[in-house]
CSV table of C-alpha atoms and ligand atoms in Angstrom, one decimal:
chain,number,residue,atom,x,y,z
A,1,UNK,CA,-24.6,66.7,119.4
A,2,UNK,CA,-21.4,65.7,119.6
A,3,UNK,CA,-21.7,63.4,116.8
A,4,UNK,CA,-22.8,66.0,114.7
A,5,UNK,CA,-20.0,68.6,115.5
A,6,UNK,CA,-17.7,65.6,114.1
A,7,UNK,CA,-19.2,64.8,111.1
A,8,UNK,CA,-19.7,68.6,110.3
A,9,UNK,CA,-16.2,68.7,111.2
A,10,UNK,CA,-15.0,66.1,108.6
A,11,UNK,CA,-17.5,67.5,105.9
A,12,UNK,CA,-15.4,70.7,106.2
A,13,UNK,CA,-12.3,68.8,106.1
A,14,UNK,CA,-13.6,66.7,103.4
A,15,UNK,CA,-14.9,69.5,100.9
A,16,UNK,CA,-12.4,72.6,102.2
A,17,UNK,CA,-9.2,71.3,99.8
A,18,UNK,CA,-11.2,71.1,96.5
A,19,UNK,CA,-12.3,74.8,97.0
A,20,UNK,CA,-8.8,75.8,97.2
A,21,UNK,CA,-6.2,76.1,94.8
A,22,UNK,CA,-3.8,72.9,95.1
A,23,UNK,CA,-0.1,74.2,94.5
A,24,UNK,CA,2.1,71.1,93.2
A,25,UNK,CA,3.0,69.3,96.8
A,26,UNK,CA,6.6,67.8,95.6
A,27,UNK,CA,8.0,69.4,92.8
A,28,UNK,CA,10.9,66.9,93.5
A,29,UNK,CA,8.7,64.0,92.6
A,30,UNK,CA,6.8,65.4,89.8
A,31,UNK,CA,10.5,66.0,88.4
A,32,UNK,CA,11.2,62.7,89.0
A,33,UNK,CA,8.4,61.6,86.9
A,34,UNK,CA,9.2,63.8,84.0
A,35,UNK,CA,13.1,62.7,83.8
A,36,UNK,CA,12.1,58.7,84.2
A,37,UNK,CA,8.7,58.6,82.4
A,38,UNK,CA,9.0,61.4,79.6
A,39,UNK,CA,12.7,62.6,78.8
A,40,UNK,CA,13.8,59.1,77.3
A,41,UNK,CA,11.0,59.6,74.5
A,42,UNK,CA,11.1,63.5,74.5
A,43,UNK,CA,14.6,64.3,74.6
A,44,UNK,CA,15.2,65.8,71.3
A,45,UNK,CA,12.9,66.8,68.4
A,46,UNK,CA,13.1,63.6,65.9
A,47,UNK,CA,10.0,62.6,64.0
A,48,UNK,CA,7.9,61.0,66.3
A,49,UNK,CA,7.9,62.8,69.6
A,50,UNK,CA,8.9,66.7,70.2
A,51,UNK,CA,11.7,67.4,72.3
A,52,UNK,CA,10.5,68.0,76.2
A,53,UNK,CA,11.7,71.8,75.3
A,54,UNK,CA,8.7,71.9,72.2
A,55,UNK,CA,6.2,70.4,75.2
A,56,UNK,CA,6.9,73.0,77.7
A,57,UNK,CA,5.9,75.7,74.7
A,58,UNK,CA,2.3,73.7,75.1
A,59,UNK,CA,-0.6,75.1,77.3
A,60,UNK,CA,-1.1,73.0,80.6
A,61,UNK,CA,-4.3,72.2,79.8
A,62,UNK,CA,-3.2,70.2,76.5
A,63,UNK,CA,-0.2,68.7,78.1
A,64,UNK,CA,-2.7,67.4,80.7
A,65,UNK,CA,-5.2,66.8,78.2
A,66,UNK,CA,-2.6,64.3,76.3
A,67,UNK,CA,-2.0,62.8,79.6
A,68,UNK,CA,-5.2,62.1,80.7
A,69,UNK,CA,-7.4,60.9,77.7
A,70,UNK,CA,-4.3,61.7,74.7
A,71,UNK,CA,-1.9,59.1,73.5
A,72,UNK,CA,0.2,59.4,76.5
A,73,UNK,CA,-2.6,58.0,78.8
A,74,UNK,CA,-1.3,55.0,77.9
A,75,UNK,CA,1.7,55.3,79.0
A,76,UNK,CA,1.3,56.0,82.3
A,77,UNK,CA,-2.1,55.0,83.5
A,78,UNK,CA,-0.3,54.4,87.6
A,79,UNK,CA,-0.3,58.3,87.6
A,80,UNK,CA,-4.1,59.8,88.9
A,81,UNK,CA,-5.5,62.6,86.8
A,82,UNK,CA,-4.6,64.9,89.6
A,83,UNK,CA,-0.5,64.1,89.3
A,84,UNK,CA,-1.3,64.6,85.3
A,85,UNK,CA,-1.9,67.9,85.7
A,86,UNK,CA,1.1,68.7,88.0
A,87,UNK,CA,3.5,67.3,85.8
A,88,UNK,CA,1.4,69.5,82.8
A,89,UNK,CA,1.7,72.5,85.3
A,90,UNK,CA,5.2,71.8,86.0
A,91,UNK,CA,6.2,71.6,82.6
A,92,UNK,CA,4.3,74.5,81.3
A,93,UNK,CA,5.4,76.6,84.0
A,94,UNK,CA,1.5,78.3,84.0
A,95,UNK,CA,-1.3,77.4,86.9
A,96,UNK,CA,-4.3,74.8,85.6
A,97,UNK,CA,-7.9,76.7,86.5
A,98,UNK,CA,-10.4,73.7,88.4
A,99,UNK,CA,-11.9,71.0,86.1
A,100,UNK,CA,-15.0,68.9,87.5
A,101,UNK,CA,-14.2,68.1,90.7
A,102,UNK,CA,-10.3,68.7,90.6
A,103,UNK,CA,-8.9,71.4,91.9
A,104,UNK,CA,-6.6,74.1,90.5
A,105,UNK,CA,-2.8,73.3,90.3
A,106,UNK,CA,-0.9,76.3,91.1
A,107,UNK,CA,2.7,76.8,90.6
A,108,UNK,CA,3.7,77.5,94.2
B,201,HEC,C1,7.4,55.7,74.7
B,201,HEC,C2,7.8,57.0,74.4
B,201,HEC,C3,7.1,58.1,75.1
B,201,HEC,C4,7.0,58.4,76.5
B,201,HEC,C5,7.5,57.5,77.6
B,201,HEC,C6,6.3,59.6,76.6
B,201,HEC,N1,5.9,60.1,75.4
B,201,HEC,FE1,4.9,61.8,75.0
B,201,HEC,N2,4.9,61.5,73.0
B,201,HEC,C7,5.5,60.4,72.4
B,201,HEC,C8,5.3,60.4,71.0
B,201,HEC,C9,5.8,59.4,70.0
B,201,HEC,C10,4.5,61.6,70.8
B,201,HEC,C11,4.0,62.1,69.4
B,201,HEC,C12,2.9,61.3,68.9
B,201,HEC,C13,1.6,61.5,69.6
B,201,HEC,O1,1.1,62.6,69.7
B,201,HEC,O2,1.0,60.5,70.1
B,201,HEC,C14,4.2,62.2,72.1
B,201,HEC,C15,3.5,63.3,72.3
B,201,HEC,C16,3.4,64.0,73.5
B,201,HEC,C17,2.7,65.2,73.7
B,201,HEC,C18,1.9,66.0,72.6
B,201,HEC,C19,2.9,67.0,71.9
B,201,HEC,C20,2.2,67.9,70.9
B,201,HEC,O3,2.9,68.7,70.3
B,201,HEC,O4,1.0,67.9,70.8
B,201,HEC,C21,2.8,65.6,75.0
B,201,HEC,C22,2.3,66.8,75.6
B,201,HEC,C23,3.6,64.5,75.6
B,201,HEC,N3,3.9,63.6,74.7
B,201,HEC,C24,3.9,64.5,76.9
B,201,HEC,C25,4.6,63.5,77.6
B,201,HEC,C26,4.8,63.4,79.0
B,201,HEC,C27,4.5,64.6,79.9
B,201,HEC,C28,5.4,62.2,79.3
B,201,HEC,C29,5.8,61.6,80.6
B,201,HEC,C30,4.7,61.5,81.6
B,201,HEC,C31,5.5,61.5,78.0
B,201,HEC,N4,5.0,62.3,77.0
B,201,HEC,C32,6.0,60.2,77.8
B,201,HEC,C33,6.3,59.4,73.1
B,201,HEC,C34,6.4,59.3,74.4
């Protein structure tokens, strides 16, 4: 009985996060990953890469998208999908809804 009031316990703790929105935990961090992963590439319009101010005109989802399976995944495969969509959230200024089994990325 008591074994089964634990695990019940943990399943809720388990599943309960990916049912809720998941506002971006440290905005410090994720702007710490923008200014030394992203600005020395992106920071102004030339040819190859658009200026971080162009990106930030771009829906989350694309930014993400670009992170995730885009050109950029290369670039920074140390980052999980998750942090991808916090830095696309983060730049876009707009909430990501849930996709598969992550959950939404609010802005606060
Ligand atoms: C080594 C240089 C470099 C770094 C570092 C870099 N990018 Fe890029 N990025 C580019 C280039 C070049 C392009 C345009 C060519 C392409 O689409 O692959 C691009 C394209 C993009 C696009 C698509 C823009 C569009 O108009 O579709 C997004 C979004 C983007 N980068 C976001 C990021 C983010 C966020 C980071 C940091 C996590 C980052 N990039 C780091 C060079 C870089």
């Amino acid at each position: 009985m008591k074994l089964a009031a634990a695990t019940l316990l943990s399943l809720g703790f388990l599943t309960a996060p990916a049912a809720l929105a998941d506002p971006i935990r440290d905005v410090a961090a994720v702007n710490a990953i923008v200014e030394q992963r992203c600005a020395m590439c992106h920071m102004e319009e030339d040819d190859a890469a658009p200026a971080l101010g162009t990106v930030k005109k771009l829906e989350p989802a694309a930014i993400a998208d670009m992170l995730i399976s885009g050109s950029m995944s290369a670039l920074t495969p140390d980052l999980t999908p998750q942090m991808k969509r916090e830095v696309a959230v983060f730049l876009s200024g707009k909430p990501l809804p849930a996709s598969g089994d992550l959950p939404e990325v609010t802005l606060k």
